[in-house]
Coordinates of C-alpha atoms in Angstrom, one line a residue:
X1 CA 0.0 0.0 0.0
X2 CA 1.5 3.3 -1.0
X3 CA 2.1 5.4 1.9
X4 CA 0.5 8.3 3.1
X5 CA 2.4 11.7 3.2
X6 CA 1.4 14.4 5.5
X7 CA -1.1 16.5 4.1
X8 CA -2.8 13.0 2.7
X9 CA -2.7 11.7 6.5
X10 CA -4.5 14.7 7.7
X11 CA -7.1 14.8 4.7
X12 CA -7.8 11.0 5.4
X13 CA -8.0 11.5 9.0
X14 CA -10.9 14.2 8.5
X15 CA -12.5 12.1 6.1
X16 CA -12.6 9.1 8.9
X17 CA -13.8 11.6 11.2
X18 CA -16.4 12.8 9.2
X19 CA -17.7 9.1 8.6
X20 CA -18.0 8.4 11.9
X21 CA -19.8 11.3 12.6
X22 CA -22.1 10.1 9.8
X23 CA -22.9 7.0 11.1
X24 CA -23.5 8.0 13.9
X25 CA -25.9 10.0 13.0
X26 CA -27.9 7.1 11.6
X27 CA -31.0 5.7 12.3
X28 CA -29.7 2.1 11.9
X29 CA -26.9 3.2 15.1
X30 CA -29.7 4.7 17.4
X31 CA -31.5 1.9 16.8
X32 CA -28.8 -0.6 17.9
X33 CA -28.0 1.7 20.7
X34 CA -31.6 1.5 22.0
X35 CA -31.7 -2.9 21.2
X36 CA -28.6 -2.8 23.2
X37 CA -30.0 -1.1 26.3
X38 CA -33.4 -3.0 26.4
X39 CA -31.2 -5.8 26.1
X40 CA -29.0 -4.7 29.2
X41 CA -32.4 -3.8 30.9
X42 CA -33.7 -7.2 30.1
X43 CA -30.9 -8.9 31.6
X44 CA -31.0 -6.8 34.6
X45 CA -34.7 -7.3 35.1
X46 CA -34.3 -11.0 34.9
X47 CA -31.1 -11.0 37.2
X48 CA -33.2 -9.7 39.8
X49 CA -36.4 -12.1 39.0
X50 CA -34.0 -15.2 39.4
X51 CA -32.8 -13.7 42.9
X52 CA -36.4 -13.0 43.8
X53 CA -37.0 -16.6 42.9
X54 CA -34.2 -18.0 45.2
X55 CA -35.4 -16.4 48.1
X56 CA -39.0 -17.1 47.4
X57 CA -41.2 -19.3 49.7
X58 CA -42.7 -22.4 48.7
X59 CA -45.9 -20.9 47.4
X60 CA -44.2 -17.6 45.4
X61 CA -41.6 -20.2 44.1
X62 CA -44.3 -21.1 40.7
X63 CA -44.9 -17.3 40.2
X64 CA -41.7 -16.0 40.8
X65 CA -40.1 -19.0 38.6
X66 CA -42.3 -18.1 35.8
X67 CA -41.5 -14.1 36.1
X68 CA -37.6 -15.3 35.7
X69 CA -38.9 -17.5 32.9
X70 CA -40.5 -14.7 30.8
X71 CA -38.0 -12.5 31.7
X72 CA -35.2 -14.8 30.3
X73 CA -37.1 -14.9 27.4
X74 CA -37.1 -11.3 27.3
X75 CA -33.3 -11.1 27.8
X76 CA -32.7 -13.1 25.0
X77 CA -35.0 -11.7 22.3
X78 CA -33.8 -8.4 23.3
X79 CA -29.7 -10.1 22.6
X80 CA -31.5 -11.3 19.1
X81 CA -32.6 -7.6 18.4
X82 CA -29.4 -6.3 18.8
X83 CA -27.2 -8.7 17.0
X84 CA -29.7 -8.4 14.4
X85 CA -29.9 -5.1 14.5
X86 CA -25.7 -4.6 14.2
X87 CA -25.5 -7.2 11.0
X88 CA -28.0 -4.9 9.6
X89 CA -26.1 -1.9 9.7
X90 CA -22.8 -4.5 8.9
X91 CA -24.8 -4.6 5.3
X92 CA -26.2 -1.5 5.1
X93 CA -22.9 -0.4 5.1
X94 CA -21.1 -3.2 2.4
X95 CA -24.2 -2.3 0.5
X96 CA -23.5 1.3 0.0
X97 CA -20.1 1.2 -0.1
X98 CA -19.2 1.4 -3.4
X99 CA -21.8 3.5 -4.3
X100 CA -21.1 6.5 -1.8
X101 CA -17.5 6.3 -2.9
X102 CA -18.3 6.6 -6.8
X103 CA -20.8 9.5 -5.7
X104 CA -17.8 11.2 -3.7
X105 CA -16.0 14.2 -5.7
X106 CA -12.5 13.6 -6.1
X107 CA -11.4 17.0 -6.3
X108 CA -9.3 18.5 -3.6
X109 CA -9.0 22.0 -2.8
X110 CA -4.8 21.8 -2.1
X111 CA -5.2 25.7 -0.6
X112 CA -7.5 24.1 1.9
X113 CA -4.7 22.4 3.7
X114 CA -2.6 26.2 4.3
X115 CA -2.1 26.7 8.1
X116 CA -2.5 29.8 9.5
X117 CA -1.6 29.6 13.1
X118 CA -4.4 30.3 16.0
X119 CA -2.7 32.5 18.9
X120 CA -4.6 32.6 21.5
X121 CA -5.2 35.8 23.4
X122 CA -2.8 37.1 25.3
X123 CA -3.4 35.4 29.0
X124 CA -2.4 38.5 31.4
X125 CA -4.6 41.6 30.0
X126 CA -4.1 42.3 33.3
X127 CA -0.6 43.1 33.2
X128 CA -1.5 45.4 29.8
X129 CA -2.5 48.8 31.5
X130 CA -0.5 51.0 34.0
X131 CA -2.0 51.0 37.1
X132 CA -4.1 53.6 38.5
X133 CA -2.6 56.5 40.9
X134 CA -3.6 56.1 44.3
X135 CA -5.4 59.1 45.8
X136 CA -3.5 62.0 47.0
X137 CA -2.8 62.5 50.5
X138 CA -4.9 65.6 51.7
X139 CA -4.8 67.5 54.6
X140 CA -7.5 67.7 57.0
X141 CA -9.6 70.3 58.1
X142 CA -8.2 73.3 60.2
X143 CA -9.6 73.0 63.5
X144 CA -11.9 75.9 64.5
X145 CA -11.7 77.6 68.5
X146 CA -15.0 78.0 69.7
X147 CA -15.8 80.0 72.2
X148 CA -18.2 78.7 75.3
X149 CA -21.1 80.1 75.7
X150 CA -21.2 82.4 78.1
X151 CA -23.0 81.5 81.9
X152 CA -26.8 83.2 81.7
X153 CA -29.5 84.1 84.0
X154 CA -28.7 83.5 87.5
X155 CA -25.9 81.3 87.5
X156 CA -23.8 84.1 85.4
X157 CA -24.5 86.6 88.2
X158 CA -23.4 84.0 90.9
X159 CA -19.7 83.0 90.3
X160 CA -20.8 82.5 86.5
X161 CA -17.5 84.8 85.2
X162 CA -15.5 82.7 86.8
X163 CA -16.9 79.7 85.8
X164 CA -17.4 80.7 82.4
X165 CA -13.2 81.9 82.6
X166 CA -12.4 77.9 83.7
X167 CA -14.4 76.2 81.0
X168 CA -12.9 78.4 78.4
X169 CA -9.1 77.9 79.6
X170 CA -9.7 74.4 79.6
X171 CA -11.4 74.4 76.1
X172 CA -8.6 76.6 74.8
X173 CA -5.8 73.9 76.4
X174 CA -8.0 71.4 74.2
X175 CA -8.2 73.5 71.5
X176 CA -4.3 74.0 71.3
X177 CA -3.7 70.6 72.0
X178 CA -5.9 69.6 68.9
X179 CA -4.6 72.2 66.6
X180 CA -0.6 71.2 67.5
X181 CA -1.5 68.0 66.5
X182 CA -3.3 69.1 63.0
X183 CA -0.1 71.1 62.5
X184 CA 2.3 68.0 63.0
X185 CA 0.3 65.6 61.1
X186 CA 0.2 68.8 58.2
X187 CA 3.6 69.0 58.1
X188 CA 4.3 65.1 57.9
X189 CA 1.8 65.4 54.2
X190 CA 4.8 65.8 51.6
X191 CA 7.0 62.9 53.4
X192 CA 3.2 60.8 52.9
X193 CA 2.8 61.4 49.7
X194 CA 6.4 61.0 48.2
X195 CA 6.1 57.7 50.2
X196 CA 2.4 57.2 48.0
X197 CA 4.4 57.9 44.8
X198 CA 6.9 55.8 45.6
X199 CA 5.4 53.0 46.3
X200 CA 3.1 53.3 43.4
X201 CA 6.1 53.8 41.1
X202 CA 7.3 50.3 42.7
X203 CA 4.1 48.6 42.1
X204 CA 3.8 49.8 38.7
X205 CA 7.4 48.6 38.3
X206 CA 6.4 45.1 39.3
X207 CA 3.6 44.8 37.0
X208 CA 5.9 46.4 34.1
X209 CA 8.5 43.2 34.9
X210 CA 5.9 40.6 34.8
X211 CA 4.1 42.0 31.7
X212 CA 7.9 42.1 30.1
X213 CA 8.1 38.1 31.3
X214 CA 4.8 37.4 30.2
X215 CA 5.1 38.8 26.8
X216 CA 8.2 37.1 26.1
X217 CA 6.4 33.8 26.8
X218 CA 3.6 34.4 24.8
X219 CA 5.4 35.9 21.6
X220 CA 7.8 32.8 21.8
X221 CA 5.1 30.3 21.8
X222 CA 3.3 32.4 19.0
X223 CA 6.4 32.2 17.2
X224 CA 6.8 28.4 17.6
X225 CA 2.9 28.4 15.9
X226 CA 4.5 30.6 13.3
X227 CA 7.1 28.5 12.9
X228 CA 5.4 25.2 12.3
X229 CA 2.6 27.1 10.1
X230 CA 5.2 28.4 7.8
X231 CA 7.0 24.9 7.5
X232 CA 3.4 23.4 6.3
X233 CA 2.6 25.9 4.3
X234 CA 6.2 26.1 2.4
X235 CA 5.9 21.7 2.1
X236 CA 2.9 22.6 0.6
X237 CA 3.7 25.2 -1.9
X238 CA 6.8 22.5 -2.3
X239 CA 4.2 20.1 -3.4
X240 CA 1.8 22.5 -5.9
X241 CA 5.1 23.3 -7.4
X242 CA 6.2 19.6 -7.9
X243 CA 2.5 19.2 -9.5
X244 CA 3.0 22.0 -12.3
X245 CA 5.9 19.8 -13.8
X246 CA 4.8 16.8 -12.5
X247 CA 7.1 15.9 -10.3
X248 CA 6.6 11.8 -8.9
X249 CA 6.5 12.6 -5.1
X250 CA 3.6 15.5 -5.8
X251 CA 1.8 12.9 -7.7
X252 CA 2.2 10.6 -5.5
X253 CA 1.0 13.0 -2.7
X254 CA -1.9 14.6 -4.1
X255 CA -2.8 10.7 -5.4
X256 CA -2.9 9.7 -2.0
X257 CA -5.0 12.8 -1.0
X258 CA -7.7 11.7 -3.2
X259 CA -8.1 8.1 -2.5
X260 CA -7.9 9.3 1.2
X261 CA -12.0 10.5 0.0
X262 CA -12.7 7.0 0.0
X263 CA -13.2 6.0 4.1
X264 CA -13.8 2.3 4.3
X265 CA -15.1 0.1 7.7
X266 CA -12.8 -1.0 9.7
X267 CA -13.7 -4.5 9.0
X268 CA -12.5 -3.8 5.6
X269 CA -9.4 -3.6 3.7
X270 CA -9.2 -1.6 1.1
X271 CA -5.7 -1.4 -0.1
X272 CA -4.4 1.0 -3.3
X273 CA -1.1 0.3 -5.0
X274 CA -0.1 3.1 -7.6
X275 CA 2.8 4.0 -9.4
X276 CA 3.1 7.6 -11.8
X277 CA 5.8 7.4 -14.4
X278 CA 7.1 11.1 -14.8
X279 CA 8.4 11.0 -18.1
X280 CA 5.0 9.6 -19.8
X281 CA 2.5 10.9 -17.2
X282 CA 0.8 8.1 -16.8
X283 CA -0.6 6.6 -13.6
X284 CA -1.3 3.4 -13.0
X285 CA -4.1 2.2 -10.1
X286 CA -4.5 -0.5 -8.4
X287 CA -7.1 -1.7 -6.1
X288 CA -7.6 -4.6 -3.7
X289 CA -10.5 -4.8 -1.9
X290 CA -11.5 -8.1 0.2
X291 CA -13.4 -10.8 -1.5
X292 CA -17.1 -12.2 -0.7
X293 CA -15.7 -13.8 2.9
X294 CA -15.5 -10.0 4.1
X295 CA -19.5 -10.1 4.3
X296 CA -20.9 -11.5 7.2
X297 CA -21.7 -15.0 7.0
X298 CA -24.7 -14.9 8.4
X299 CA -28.1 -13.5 7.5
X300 CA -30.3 -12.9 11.1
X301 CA -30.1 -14.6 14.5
X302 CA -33.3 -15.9 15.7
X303 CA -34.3 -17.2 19.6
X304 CA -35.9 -21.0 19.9
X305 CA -37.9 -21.3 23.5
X306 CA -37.6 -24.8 23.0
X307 CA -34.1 -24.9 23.4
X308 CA -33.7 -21.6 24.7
X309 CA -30.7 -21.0 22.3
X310 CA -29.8 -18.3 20.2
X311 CA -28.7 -19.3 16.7
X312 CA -27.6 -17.5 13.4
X313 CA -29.6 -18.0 9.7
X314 CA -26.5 -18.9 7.4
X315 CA -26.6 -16.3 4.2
X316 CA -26.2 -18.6 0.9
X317 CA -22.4 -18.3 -0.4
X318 CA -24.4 -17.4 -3.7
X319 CA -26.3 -14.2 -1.4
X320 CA -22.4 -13.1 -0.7
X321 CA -21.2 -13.1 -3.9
X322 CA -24.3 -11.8 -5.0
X323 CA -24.8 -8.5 -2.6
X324 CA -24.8 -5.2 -3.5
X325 CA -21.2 -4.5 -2.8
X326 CA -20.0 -6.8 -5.4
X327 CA -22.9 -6.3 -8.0
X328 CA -21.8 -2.7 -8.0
X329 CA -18.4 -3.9 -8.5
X330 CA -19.7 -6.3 -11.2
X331 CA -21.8 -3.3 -12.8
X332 CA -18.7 -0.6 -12.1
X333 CA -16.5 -2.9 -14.3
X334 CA -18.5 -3.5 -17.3

């Protein structure tokens, strides 16, 4: 089998990848999917009935021994539907085989496999934007003297001067007191606020050295996607170039793109030999593909109660020859 290159192995990988998802889109997979589940239901259900049955008394023992019975039976037919329900996607599959690959368009779009690289963002826009200047340091209010109010009525004939003298040396010692201490803490306001700047400026310094670090890292990897997307894309203009004179390794290449449209089952091998000769232009094809044994030999399972036994319909070796896979063939070569 002639080997892949690189931009054939990824073109055949998305082709199996889109197959897949096409089957499993299918109604013939959901349908085996839900066969299988009622099958592991089944099996669960009559599990449990054969323990119920165990720990029955005497006179459950009929009942509960017939509920494991029909269960059983259950179980199985369920295992028939799925089995049955696989082979018929097994030859739903051989049957359209051919016929989805002669319906496929062999032309490849070679500009389709240029790379251009996907950077993802940047991961610290936090570090991007200088950070904000704290709020300045302000002074505080001046504090006001207030005089006390002066003794009335009375009390400010009786002893009230002298009273009134007392209360407003003390509130003056306060006063002083308080504005000595708004002076101080004024005065103290520049050496604050160089200390704010400074330590801002340090901050901001700290965020500057990681976002230098950071971008470093991020255009290196960028570059490395560069890198790589720029060695693809010069292997392939490499390979458009070797098709213009027809050079045998772009033939070969763009060969083994095409038949990389055809996705086959697992089950079956389909090999392609080919050879180009450069100085005649000529290609020459070949293709294996397996022979009537790759269909499955048989054609539907059925369940027996009377021997409680599953067991498969053979499918006439003249049915296997005969299918659609190899009448196409049959058809495609006439």
């Amino acid at each position: 089998m002639a080997k892949r290159g690189f931009f054939a192995e990824v073109h055949h990988q998305n082709q199996v990848a889109a197959r897949k998802r096409e089957q499993a889109q299918r109604a013939a997979a959901r349908q085996h999917a839900a066969a299988v589940r009622q099958h592991e239901a089944a099996q669960r259900q009559a599990e449990r009935a054969l323990a119920q049955a165990t720990r029955a008394s005497a006179a459950e023992q009929k009942a509960a021994t017939a509920e494991a019975k029909r269960l059983h039976i259950a179980e199985m037919e369920a295992d028939v539907e799925s089995r049955n329900s696989l082979l018929a996607g097994q030859y739903e599959q051989l049957d359209t085989l051919l016929a989805a690959t002669l319906e496929v368009d062999d032309f490849v779009d070679l500009e389709s496999f240029r790379t251009v690289p996907d950077h993802p963002p940047f991961p610290r826009p936090d570090l991007l934007n200088p950070l904000p200047p704290p709020p300045p340091v302000m002074a505080p209010l001046e504090p006001q003297w207030v005089e006390p109010d002066p003794p009335k009525g009375l009390g400010g004939m009786i002893g009230g001067k002298k009273r009134h003298e007392e209360a407003r040396q003390q509130a003056w010692a306060a006063h002083a007191a308080t504005h000595q201490a708004w002076q101080a803490h004024v005065a103290q306001i520049p050496t604050l606020q160089l200390q704010q700047m400074q330590a801002h400026q340090t901050a901001d310094n700290e965020r500057q050295a990681h976002l230098s670090m950071a971008q470093q890292t991020y255009d290196a990897e960028c570059a490395t996607r560069q890198a790589a997307a720029d060695e693809s894309n010069a292997a392939l203009d490499e390979m458009l170039a070797g098709l213009d004179v027809g050079a045998e390794t772009a033939v070969h290449e763009y060969v083994t793109i095409v038949l990389g449209n055809s996705v086959y089952p697992d089950d079956f091998d389909v090999r392609h030999d080919f050879a180009f000769d450069a100085a005649l232009r000529e290609l020459t094809l070949t293709v294996t593909i397996p022979g009537p044994e790759a269909v499955p030999a048989s054609k539907a399972f059925k369940f027996t109660k009377a021997t409680d036994e599953i067991t498969a319909t053979d499918l006439p070796q003249k049915a296997r020859k005969d299918g659609g896979l190899y009448r196409l063939l049959q058809q495609s070569a006439a």
